Tab-separated table of C-alpha atoms and ligand atoms in Angstrom:
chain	number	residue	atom	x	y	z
A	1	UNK	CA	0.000	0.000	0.000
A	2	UNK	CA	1.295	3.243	-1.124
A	3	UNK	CA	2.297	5.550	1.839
A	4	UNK	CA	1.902	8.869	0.684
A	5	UNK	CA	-1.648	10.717	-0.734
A	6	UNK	CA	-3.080	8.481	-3.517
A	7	UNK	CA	-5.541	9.869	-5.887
A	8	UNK	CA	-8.099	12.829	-4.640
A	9	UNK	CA	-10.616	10.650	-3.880
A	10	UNK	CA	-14.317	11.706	-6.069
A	11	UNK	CA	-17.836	11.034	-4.646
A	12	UNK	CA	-18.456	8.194	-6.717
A	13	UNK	CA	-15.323	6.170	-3.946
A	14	UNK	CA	-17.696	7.218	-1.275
A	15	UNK	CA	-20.705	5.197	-2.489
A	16	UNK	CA	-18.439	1.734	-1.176
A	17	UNK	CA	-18.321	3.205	2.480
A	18	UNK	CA	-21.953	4.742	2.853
A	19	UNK	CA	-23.947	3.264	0.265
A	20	UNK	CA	-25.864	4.863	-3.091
A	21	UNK	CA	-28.639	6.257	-1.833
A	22	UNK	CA	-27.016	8.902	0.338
A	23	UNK	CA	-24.417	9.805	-2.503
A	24	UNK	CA	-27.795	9.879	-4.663
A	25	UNK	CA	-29.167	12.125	-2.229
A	26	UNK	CA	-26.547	14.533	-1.715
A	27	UNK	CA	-26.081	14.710	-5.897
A	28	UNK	CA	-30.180	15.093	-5.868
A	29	UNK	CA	-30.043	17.893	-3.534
A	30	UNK	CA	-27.260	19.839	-4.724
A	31	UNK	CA	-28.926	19.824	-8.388
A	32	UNK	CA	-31.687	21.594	-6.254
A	33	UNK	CA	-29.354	23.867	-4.882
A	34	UNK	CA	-28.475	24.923	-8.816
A	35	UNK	CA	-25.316	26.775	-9.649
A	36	UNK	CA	-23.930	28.665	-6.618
A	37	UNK	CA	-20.468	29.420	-5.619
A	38	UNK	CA	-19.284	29.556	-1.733
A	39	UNK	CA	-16.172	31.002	-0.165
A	40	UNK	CA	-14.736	29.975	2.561
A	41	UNK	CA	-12.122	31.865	4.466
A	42	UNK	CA	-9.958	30.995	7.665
A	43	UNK	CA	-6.504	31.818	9.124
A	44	UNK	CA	-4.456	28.720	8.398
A	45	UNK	CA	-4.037	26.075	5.271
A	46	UNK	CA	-2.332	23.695	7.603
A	47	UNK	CA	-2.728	22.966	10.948
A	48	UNK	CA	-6.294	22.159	12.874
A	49	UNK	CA	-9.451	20.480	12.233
A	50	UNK	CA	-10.567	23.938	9.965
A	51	UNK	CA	-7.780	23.633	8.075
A	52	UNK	CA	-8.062	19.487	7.786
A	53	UNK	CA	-12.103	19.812	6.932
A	54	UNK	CA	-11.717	22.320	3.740
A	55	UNK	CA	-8.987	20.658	2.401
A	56	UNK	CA	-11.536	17.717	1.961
A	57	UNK	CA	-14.835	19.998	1.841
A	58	UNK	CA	-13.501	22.438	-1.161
A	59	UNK	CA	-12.918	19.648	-3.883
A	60	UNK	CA	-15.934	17.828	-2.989
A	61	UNK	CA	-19.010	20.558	-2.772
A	62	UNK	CA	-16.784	21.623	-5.777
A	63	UNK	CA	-17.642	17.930	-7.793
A	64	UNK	CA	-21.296	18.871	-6.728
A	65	UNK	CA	-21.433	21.742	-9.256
A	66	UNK	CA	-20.640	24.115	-6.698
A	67	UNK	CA	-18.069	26.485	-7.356
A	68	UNK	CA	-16.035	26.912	-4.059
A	69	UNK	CA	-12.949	29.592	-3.277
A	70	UNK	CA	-10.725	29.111	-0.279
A	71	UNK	CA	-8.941	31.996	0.982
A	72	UNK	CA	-6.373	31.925	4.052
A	73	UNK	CA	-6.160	35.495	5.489
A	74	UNK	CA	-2.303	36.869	6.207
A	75	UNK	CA	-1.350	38.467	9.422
A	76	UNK	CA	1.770	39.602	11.049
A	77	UNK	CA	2.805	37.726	14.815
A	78	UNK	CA	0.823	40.357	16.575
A	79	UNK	CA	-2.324	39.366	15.085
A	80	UNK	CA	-2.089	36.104	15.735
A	81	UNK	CA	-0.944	36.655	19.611
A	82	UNK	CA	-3.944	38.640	19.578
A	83	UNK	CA	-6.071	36.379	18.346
A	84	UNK	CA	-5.177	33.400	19.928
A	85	UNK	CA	-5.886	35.710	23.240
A	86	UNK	CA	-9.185	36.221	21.728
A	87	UNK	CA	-9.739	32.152	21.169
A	88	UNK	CA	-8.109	31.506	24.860
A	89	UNK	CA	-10.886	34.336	25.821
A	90	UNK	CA	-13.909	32.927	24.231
A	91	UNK	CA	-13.106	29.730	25.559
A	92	UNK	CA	-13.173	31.257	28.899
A	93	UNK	CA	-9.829	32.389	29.893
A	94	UNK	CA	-10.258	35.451	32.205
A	95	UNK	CA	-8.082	37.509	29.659
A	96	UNK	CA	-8.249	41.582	29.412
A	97	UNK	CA	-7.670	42.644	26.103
A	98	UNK	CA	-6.367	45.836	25.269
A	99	UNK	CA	-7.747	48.891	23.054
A	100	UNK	CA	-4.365	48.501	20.684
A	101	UNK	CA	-4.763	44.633	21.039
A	102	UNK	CA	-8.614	44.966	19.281
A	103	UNK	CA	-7.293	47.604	17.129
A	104	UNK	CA	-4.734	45.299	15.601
A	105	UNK	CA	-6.861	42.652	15.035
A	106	UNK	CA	-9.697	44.960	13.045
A	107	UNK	CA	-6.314	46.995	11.150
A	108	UNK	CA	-5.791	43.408	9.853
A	109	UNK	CA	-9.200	42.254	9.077
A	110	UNK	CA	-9.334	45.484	7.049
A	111	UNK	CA	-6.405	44.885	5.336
A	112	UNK	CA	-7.181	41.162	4.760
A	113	UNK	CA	-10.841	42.767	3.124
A	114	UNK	CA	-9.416	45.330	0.739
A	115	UNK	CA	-7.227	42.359	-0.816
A	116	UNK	CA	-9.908	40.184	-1.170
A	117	UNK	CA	-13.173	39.672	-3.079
A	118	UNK	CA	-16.436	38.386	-1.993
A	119	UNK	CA	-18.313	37.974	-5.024
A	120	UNK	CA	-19.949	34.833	-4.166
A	121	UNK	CA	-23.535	33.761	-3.594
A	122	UNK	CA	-22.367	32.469	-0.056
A	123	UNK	CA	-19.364	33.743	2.532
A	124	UNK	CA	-18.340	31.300	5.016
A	125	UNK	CA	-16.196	32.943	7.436
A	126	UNK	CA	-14.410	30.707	10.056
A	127	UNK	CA	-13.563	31.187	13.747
A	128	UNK	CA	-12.860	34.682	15.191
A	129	UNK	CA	-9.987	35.309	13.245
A	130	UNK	CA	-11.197	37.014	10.067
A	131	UNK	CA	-14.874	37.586	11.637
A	132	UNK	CA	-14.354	41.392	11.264
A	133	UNK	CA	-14.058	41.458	7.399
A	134	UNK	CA	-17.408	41.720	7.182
A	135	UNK	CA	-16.992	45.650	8.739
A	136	UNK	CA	-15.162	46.221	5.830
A	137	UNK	CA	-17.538	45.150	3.132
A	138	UNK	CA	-20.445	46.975	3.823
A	139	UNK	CA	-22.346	46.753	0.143
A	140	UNK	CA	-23.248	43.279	0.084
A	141	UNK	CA	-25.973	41.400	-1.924
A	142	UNK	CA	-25.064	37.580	-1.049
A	143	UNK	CA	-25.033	35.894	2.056
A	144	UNK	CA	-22.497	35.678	4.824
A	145	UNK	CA	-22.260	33.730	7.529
A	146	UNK	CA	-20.212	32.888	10.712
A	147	UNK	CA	-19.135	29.282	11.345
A	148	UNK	CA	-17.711	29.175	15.462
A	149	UNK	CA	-15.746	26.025	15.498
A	150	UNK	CA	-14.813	26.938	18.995
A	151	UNK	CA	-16.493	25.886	22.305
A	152	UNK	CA	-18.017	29.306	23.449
A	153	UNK	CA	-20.077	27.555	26.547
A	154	UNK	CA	-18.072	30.410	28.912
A	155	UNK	CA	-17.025	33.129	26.633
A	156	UNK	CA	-15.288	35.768	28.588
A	157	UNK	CA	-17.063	38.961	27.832
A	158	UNK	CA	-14.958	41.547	27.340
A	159	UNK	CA	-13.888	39.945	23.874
A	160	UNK	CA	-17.285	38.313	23.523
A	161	UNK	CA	-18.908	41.931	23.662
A	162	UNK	CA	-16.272	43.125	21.345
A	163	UNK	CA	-17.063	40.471	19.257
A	164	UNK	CA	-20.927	40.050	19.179
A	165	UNK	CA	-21.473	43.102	16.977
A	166	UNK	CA	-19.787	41.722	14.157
A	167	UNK	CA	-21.247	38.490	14.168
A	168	UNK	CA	-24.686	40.135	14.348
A	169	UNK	CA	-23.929	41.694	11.346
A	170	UNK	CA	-24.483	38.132	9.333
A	171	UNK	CA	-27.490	36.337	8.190
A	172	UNK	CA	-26.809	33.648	10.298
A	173	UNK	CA	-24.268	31.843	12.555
A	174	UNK	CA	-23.330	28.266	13.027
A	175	UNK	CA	-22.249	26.517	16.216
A	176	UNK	CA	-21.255	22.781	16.177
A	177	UNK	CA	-22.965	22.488	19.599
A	178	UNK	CA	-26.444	23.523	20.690
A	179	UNK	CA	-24.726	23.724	24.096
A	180	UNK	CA	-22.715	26.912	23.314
A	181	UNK	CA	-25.665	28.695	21.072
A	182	UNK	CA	-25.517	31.832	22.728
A	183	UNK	CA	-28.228	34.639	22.061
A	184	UNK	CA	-27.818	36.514	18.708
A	185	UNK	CA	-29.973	38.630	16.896
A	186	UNK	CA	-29.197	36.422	13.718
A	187	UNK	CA	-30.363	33.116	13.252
A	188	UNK	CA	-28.431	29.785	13.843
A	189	UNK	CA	-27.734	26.283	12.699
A	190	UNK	CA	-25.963	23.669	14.604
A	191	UNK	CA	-23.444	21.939	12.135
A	192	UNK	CA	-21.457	18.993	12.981
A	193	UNK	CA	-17.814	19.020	10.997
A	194	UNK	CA	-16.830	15.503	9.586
A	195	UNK	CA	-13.871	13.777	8.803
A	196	UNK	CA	-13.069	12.263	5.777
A	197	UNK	CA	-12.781	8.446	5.465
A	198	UNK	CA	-10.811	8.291	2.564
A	199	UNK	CA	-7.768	10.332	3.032
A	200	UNK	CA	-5.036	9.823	4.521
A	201	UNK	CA	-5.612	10.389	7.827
A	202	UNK	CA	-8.590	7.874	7.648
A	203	UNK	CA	-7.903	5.535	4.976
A	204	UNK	CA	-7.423	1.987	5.892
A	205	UNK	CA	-3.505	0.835	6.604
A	206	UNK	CA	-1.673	-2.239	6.094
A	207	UNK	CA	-0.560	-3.993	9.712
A	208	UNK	CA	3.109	-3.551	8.647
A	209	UNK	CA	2.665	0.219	7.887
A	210	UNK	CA	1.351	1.223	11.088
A	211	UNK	CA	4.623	-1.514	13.138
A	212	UNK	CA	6.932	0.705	11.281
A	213	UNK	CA	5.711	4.008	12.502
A	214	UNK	CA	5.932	3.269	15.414
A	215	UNK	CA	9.439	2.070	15.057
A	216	UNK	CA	10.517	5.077	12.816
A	217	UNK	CA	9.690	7.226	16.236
A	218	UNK	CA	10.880	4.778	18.821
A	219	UNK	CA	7.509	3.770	20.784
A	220	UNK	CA	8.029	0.144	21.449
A	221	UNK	CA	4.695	-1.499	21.082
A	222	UNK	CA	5.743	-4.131	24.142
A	223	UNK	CA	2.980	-2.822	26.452
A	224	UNK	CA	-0.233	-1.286	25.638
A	225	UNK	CA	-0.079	2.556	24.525
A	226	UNK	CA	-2.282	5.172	25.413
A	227	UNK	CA	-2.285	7.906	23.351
A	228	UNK	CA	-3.540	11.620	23.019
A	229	UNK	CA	-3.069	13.372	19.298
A	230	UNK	CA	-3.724	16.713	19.650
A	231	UNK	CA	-2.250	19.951	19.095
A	232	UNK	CA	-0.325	21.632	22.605
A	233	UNK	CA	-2.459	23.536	23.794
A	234	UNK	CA	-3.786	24.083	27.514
A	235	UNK	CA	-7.645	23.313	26.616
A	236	UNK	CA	-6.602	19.934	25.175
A	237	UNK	CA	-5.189	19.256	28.765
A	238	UNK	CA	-1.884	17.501	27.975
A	239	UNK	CA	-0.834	17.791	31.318
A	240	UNK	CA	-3.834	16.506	32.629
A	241	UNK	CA	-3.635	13.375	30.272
A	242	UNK	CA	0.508	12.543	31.908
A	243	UNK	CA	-1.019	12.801	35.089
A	244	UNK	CA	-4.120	10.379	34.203
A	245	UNK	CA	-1.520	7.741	32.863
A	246	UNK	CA	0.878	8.296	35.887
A	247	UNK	CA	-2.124	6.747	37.868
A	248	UNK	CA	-3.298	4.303	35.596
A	249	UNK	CA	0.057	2.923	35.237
A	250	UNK	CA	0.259	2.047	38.826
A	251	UNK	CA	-2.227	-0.585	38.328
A	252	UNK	CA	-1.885	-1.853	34.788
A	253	UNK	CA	1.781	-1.163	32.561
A	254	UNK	CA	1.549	1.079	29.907
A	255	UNK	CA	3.099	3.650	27.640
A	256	UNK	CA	1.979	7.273	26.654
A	257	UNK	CA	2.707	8.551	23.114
A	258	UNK	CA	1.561	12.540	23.051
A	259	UNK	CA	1.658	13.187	19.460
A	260	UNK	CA	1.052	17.137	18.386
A	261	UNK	CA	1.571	19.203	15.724
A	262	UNK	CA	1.972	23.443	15.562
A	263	UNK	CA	-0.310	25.032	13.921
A	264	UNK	CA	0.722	28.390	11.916
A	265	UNK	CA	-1.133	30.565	13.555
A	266	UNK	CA	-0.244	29.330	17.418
A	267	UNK	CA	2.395	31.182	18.781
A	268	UNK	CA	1.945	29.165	22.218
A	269	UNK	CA	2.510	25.675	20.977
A	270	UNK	CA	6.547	25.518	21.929
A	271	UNK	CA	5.880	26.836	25.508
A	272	UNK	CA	3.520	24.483	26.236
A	273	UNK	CA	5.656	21.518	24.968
A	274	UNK	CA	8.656	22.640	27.455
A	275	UNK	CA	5.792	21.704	30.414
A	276	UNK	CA	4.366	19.094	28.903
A	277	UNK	CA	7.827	17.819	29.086
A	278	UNK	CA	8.902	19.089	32.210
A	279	UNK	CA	5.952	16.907	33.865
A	280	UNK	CA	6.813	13.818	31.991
A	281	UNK	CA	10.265	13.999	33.970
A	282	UNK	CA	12.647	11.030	32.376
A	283	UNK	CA	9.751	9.033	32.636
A	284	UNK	CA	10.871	5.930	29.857
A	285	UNK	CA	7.288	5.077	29.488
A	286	UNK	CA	6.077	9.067	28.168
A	287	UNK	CA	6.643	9.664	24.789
A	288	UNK	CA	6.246	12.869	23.279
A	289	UNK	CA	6.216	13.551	19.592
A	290	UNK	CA	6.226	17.477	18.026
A	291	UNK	CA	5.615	17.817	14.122
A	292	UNK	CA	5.490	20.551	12.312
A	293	UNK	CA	3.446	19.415	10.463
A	294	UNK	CA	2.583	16.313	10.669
A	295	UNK	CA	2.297	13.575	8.359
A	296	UNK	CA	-1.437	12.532	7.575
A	297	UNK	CA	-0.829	8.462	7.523
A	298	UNK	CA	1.523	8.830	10.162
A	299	UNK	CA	-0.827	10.106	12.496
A	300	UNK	CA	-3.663	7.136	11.145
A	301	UNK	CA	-0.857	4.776	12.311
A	302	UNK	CA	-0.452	6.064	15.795
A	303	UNK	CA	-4.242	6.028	15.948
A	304	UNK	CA	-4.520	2.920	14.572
A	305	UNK	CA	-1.604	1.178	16.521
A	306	UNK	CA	-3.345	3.056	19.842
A	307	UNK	CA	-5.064	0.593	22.748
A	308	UNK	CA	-6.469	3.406	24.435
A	309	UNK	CA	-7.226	7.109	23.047
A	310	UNK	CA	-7.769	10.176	24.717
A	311	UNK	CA	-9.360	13.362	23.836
A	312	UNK	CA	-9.124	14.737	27.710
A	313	UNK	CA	-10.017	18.578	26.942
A	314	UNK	CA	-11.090	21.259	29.305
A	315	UNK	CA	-13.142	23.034	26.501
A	316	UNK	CA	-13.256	21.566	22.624
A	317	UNK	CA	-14.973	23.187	19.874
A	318	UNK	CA	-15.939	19.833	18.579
A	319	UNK	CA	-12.701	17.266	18.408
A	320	UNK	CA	-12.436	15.643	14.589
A	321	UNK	CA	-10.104	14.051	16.837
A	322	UNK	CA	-12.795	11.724	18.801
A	323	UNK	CA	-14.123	11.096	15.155
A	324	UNK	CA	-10.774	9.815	13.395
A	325	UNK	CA	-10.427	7.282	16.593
A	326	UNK	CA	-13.825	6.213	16.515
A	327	UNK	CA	-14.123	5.498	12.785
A	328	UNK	CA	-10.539	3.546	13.195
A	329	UNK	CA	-12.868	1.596	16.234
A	330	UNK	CA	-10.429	2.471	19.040
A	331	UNK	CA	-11.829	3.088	22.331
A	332	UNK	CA	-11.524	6.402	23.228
A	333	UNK	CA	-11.965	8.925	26.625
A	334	UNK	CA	-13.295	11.958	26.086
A	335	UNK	CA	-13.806	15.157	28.579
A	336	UNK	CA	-17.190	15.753	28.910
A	337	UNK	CA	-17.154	19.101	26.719
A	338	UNK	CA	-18.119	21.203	24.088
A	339	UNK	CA	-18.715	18.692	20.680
A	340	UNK	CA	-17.406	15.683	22.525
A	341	UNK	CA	-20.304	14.181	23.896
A	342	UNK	CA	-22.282	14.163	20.306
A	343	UNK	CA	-20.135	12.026	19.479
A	344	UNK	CA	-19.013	9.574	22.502
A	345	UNK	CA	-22.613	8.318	24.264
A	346	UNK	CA	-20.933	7.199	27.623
A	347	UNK	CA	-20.732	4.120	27.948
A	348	UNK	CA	-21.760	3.372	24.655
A	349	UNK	CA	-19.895	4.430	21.593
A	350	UNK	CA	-16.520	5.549	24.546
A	351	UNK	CA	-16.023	6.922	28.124
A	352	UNK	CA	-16.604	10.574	28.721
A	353	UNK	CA	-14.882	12.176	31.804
A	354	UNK	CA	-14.849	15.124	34.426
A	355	UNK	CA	-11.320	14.918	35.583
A	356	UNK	CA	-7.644	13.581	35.511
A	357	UNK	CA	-9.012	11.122	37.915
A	358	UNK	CA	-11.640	9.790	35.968
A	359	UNK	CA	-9.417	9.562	33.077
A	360	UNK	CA	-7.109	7.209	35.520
A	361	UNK	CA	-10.045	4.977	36.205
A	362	UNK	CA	-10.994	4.538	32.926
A	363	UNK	CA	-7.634	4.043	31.317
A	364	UNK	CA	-7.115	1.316	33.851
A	365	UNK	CA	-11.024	0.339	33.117
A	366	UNK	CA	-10.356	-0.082	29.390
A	367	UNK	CA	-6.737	-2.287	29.608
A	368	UNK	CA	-8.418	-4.011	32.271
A	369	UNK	CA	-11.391	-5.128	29.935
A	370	UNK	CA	-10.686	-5.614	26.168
A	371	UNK	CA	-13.850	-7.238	25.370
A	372	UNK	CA	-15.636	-3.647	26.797
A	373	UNK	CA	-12.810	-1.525	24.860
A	374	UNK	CA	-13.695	-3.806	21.487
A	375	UNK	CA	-17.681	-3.480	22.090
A	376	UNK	CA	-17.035	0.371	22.737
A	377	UNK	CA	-14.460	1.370	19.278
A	378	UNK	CA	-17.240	-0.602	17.406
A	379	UNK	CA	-20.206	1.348	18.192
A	380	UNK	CA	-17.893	4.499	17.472
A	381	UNK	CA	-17.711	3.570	14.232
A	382	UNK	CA	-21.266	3.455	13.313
A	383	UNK	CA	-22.147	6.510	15.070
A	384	UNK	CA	-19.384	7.921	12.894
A	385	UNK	CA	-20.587	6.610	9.969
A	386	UNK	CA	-24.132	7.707	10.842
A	387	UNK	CA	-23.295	11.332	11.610
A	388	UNK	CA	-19.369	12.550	11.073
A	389	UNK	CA	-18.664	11.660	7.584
A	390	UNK	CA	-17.611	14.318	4.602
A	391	UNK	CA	-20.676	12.836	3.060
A	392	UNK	CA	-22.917	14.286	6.047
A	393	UNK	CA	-21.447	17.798	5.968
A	394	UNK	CA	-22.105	18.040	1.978
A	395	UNK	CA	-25.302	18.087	2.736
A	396	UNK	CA	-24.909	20.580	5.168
A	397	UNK	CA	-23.322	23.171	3.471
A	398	UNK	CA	-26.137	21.971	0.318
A	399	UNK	CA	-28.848	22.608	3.044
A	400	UNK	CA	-27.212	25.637	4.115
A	401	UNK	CA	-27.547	27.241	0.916
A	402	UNK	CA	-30.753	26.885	0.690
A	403	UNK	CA	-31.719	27.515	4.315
A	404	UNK	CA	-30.372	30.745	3.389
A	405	UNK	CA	-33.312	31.299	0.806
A	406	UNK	CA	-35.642	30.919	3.072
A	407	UNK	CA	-34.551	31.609	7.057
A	408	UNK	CA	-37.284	30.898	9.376
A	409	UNK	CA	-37.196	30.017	13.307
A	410	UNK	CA	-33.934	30.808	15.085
A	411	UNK	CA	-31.981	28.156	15.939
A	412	UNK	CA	-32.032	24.484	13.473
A	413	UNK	CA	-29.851	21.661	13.397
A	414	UNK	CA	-28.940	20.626	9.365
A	415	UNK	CA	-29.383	17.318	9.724
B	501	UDP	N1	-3.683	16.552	13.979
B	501	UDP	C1	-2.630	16.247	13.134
B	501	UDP	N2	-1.401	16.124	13.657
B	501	UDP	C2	-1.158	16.278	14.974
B	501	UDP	C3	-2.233	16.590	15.844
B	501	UDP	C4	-3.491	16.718	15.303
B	501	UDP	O1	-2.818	16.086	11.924
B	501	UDP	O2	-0.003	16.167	15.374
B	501	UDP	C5	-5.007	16.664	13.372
B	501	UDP	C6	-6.003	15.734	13.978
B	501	UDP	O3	-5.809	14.444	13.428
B	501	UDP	C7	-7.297	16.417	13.587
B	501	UDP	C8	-6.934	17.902	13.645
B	501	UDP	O4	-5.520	17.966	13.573
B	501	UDP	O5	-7.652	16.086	12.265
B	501	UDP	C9	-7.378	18.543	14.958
B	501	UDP	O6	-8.733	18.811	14.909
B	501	UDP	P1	-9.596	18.906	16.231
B	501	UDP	O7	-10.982	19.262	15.829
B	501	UDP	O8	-9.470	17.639	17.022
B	501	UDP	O9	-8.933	20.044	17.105
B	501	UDP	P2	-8.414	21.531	16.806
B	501	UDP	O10	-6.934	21.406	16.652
B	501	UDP	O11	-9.107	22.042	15.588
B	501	UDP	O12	-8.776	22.283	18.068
């Protein structure tokens, strides 16, 4: 099996792993939809479940006769601190911003604006990042609207009042949690993202593949490994996840592979590292892996090759994370946040948990029980399948378009 990216897989690959009458559907649908074009816009090509969604999402609503533009907006380090402040904020950090640290991030919105054009039926903007360009386009006739991948169940207000304004200023806003709607003048969808199950990062592996990645990077696979992929970053709780093990381990042997990559636009990422690895000690058992970036199969090994996976954040926006284990049938621990319980059902499709304790207990609770940890990774995968697929969030962006024609009652799921 090759190891790098094959062909760009097309909708009609899709109809093997869900079946032809949802790829029927989808194609029937976005023929209703007609001829529209989208663009989407974020703050990073690489790095993040935004980034890892429209690199998928772009070709394929773009095989569905939809004409789709990505756009990554530029910004200088200062922008970035700042908004990473105002993510850190929104997730509920008690932050205080100030007046030059909102007037850089609305200098480069504007500047981002007067480069770019927005001649398309539908703007997608994601995340806070570039949610001020819409200030700077004030003539519009097509739709725009805001698409919060981030968990905003505690937003901290200062930035959230700063914030709200422009938001209010589209025709609608999407959350990927009902739990974090919060009141708008402008109406809102709940979206689930998706992950793709036919790229690299999902695609199936040979045996031999996934041995040898974990020999390239020197994680023996003599003892059962627990592992947490995530970026470093305080809200994904790495620290809280070395801690977890460090109990578990007293009970049942084990290694810990923390596997992360830096994102472009995260200034933080190295800092964090240092006491990730300051709390791991000399421990031979830790392992800690930094990319930047990553390589897509590479990471489908580790989470293939995993026993255990973890997804222990504080606050999550939604965790494609959860999704890539699940489809791969691992059993996984989730904290009990933001988009993480759509997708684990304690008990059911994983374990979902309120502290580093809890995480102990059910690391230990999952080596401890195989035939549980089997049951668990294999109702992950349907509920996947059912709900987290590309195929799924087509259709929403298809529905979403023609929502828009018609917007009605407040808040609605695109199912
Ligand atoms: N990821 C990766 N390499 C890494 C760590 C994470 O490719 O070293 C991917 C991960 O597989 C997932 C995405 O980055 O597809 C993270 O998305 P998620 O929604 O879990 O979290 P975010 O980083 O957007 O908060």
């Amino acid at each position: 099996m090759p190891k790098t990216a094959t062909h760009m897989p097309s909708l009609s690959d899709y109809v093997d792993v869900v079946g032809p009458d949802i790829i029927e559907e989808l194609t029937i649908l976005a023929a209703h939809a007609g001829a529209r074009s989208i663009k989407m816009v974020n703050s990073t090509a690489v790095g993040g479940g935004v980034a890892e969604m429209l690199h998928r999402v772009v070709p394929l609503l773009t095989e569905l006769g939809i004409r789709v533009e990505w756009d990554v907006i530029e910004g200088n380090d200062r922008f970035f601190e700042v908004t990473k402040s105002f993510h850190n904020a929104l997730q509920g950090n008690p932050l205080q911003l100030s007046d030059d640290d909102f007037a850089a991030y609305l200098d480069c919105n504007e500047a981002n604006a007067r480069k770019m054009d927005f001649d398309q039926d539908l703007v997608v903007i994601h995340d806070p990042q570039p949610a001020a360009l819409i200030a700077f386009h004030e003539h519009r006739a097509n739709r725009w609207v805001w698409r919060c991948h981030i968990d905003m169940s505690h937003p901290n207000p200062q930035v959230w009042d700063f914030l709200k304004p422009y938001v209010e200023r589209y025709d609608a806003a999407i959350f990927s949690s009902a739990l974090f709607s919060p009141q708008l003048s402008v109406p809102q969808f709940r979206f689930f993202p998706a992950i793709d199950p036919l790229d690299d990062k999902n695609r199936p592996l040979d045996d031999d593949y996934v041995e040898g990645v974990f020999e390239k990077y020197a994680v023996p696979r003599d003892k059962p490994v627990v592992t947490q992929i995530s970026r470093y970053d305080p809200w994904k709780d790495p620290i809280g996840v070395i801690r977890a093990f460090k109990m578990a381990r007293k009970y049942v042997d084990c290694r810990l592979l923390l596997v992360g990559d830096k994102a472009a636009d995260d200034p933080e990422s190295e800092k964090i590292v240092e006491r990730v690895r300051a709390e791991a000690g000399d421990d031979p058992d830790i392992h800690i892996l930094l990319f930047s970036p990553s390589v897509a199969t590479e990471i489908n090994a580790f989470q293939r090759g995993a026993d255990v996976i973890l997804q222990k954040s504080i606050r999550e926006g939604f965790a494609l994370t959860v999704s890539e284990a699940l489809w791969k049938r691992r059993p996984v621990i989730g904290g009990a946040v933001g988009g993480i319980p759509a997708q684990i059902i304690d008990g059911h499709t994983g374990l979902l948990v309120h502290s580093v304790e809890g995480a102990g207990l059910a690391i230990r609770s999952l080596l401890h029980r195989p035939e549980t940890a089997r049951r668990l990774g294999e109702n992950g995968h349907q509920r996947v399948k059912d709900e987290f697929l590309i195929i799924k969030n087509l259709k929403r962006y298809v529905l979403l378009l023609l929502a828009l024609d018609t917007p009605s009652e407040q808040t609605r799921l695109l199912r």
